[in-house]
């Protein structure tokens, strides 16, 4: 039971971090597309 408690904290933090990175990458990609448009 004690071993599962850290999973409950680490897993959501990991998911949030991955989502934030995906959003950041998408923003960066859109910014690059806007710059390259004539």
Coordinates of C-alpha atoms in Angstrom, one line a residue:
X1 CA 0.0 0.0 0.0
X2 CA 2.8 2.4 0.9
X3 CA 4.5 1.7 -2.5
X4 CA 1.4 2.8 -4.4
X5 CA 1.2 6.3 -2.8
X6 CA 4.1 7.7 -4.7
X7 CA 2.6 6.4 -8.0
X8 CA -0.5 8.5 -7.2
X9 CA 1.7 11.6 -7.1
X10 CA 4.2 10.8 -9.8
X11 CA 1.8 9.7 -12.5
X12 CA -0.4 12.8 -12.6
X13 CA 2.7 15.0 -12.5
X14 CA 4.1 13.1 -15.4
X15 CA 0.9 13.4 -17.4
X16 CA 0.7 17.1 -16.7
X17 CA 4.4 17.6 -17.8
X18 CA 3.8 15.6 -21.0
X19 CA 0.7 17.6 -21.8
X20 CA 2.5 20.9 -21.2
X21 CA 5.4 19.8 -23.5
X22 CA 2.9 18.8 -26.2
X23 CA 1.1 22.1 -26.0
X24 CA 4.4 24.0 -26.0
X25 CA 5.6 22.0 -29.1
X26 CA 2.3 22.7 -30.9
X27 CA 2.6 26.4 -30.1
X28 CA 6.2 26.4 -31.4
X29 CA 5.2 24.5 -34.5
X30 CA 2.3 27.0 -35.3
X31 CA 4.7 30.0 -34.7
X32 CA 7.2 28.5 -37.1
X33 CA 4.4 27.9 -39.7
X34 CA 3.3 31.6 -39.4
X35 CA 6.8 32.8 -39.8
X36 CA 7.4 30.8 -43.0
X37 CA 4.1 31.9 -44.6
X38 CA 4.7 34.6 -47.3

